[in-house]
């Protein structure tokens, strides 16, 4: 079994959660969990591609990507979704006293996400409501200033995939404390707060998260499912 699987110059870590958690605890860095719909257009946006290639750790969030790698490359890999990674991370007793900084997409989710962390015993939490980023304005110096002032151990970016990775890369390059862990898991926290579709570890384990999201919000998620199919062209 390969421990590192390279796709489009992105080094995906085919390791257990505990191994990856230990790496982040010792060295910090920024972790990405790119979705299939975003990876399908990886050659279209240079900054997005670069932010994935330069990531400290990339995990295999996409079940579709895992299936394609297994079928075409005959590599044994194990999916580790952003949802599962985040849920296991927040269960760790040794992080209870750590500082957490959340970057959230709106006021409602800002409130829900911070309340959730406090409900599970993570009380040292600061939050930031992100403006509408794009590839021209993601270098948020105000956010960087707030993070430098708070000096957290963990930064969790809960904004949309595709733009959170360049933001994470920008923060990583400009933070003085390189042992800070930047977690780019987007909507994953919404599965824990129940703001997003009711995904469980069972559905995640059997690669059915996409189906639950499609049933939950078909109008929003169907275009992403269709777009994800373009990922197949990268294996032909």
Short mmCIF file of N, CA, C and O in Angstrom, two decimals, residues 11 23 34 47 50 58 62 70 81 84 88 96 115 168 172 187 202 209 235:
data_model
loop_
_atom_site.label_atom_id
_atom_site.label_comp_id
_atom_site.label_asym_id
_atom_site.label_seq_id
_atom_site.Cartn_x
_atom_site.Cartn_y
_atom_site.Cartn_z
N UNK A 11 0.32 15.63 -3.29
CA UNK A 11 0.72 14.44 -2.53
C UNK A 11 -0.37 14.11 -1.51
O UNK A 11 -0.45 14.72 -0.44
N UNK A 23 1.54 14.20 13.12
CA UNK A 23 2.35 15.08 12.27
C UNK A 23 1.99 16.55 12.49
O UNK A 23 2.87 17.40 12.62
N UNK A 34 -9.63 18.27 -0.64
CA UNK A 34 -10.35 18.74 -1.83
C UNK A 34 -11.45 17.80 -2.29
O UNK A 34 -11.29 16.58 -2.30
N UNK A 47 -3.96 29.35 -9.02
CA UNK A 47 -3.74 29.55 -7.59
C UNK A 47 -4.34 28.41 -6.77
O UNK A 47 -3.81 28.01 -5.74
N UNK A 50 -1.93 25.45 -7.18
CA UNK A 50 -0.71 25.69 -6.41
C UNK A 50 -0.95 25.49 -4.91
O UNK A 50 -0.10 24.94 -4.21
N UNK A 58 -2.48 16.60 2.27
CA UNK A 58 -3.73 16.49 1.53
C UNK A 58 -4.34 15.13 1.86
O UNK A 58 -3.64 14.12 1.81
N UNK A 62 -12.46 12.69 -1.23
CA UNK A 62 -13.38 12.31 -2.30
C UNK A 62 -13.45 10.80 -2.50
O UNK A 62 -12.47 10.17 -2.90
N UNK A 70 -8.21 3.50 -7.39
CA UNK A 70 -8.21 2.04 -7.23
C UNK A 70 -8.42 1.32 -8.57
O UNK A 70 -7.75 0.32 -8.86
N UNK A 81 -12.16 11.33 4.94
CA UNK A 81 -12.89 12.54 4.56
C UNK A 81 -12.60 13.69 5.52
O UNK A 81 -12.16 13.48 6.66
N UNK A 84 -14.77 13.12 8.60
CA UNK A 84 -14.24 12.16 9.57
C UNK A 84 -13.01 12.74 10.28
O UNK A 84 -12.87 12.60 11.50
N UNK A 88 -12.95 13.36 14.35
CA UNK A 88 -11.95 12.68 15.19
C UNK A 88 -11.03 13.67 15.89
O UNK A 88 -10.66 13.48 17.05
N UNK A 96 -8.22 19.89 24.33
CA UNK A 96 -9.30 20.62 25.01
C UNK A 96 -8.89 22.01 25.48
O UNK A 96 -9.70 22.93 25.54
N UNK A 115 -20.79 27.64 19.06
CA UNK A 115 -21.57 26.98 20.11
C UNK A 115 -21.26 25.49 20.15
O UNK A 115 -21.17 24.89 21.24
N UNK A 168 -5.91 29.34 2.98
CA UNK A 168 -5.07 28.60 3.92
C UNK A 168 -3.59 28.71 3.59
O UNK A 168 -2.75 28.85 4.48
N UNK A 172 -0.72 30.35 5.92
CA UNK A 172 0.45 29.54 6.30
C UNK A 172 1.75 30.27 5.97
O UNK A 172 2.70 30.26 6.77
N UNK A 187 -17.29 22.61 4.59
CA UNK A 187 -18.62 22.36 5.17
C UNK A 187 -18.63 21.22 6.18
O UNK A 187 -19.69 20.93 6.75
N UNK A 202 -21.39 6.01 9.20
CA UNK A 202 -21.79 4.88 8.36
C UNK A 202 -21.83 5.29 6.89
O UNK A 202 -21.24 4.63 6.02
N UNK A 209 -21.81 9.73 1.26
CA UNK A 209 -22.03 11.11 1.67
C UNK A 209 -22.63 11.96 0.57
O UNK A 209 -23.51 12.79 0.80
N UNK A 235 -8.05 10.62 -15.84
CA UNK A 235 -7.51 9.28 -15.73
C UNK A 235 -7.45 8.55 -17.06
O UNK A 235 -6.98 7.43 -17.14
#
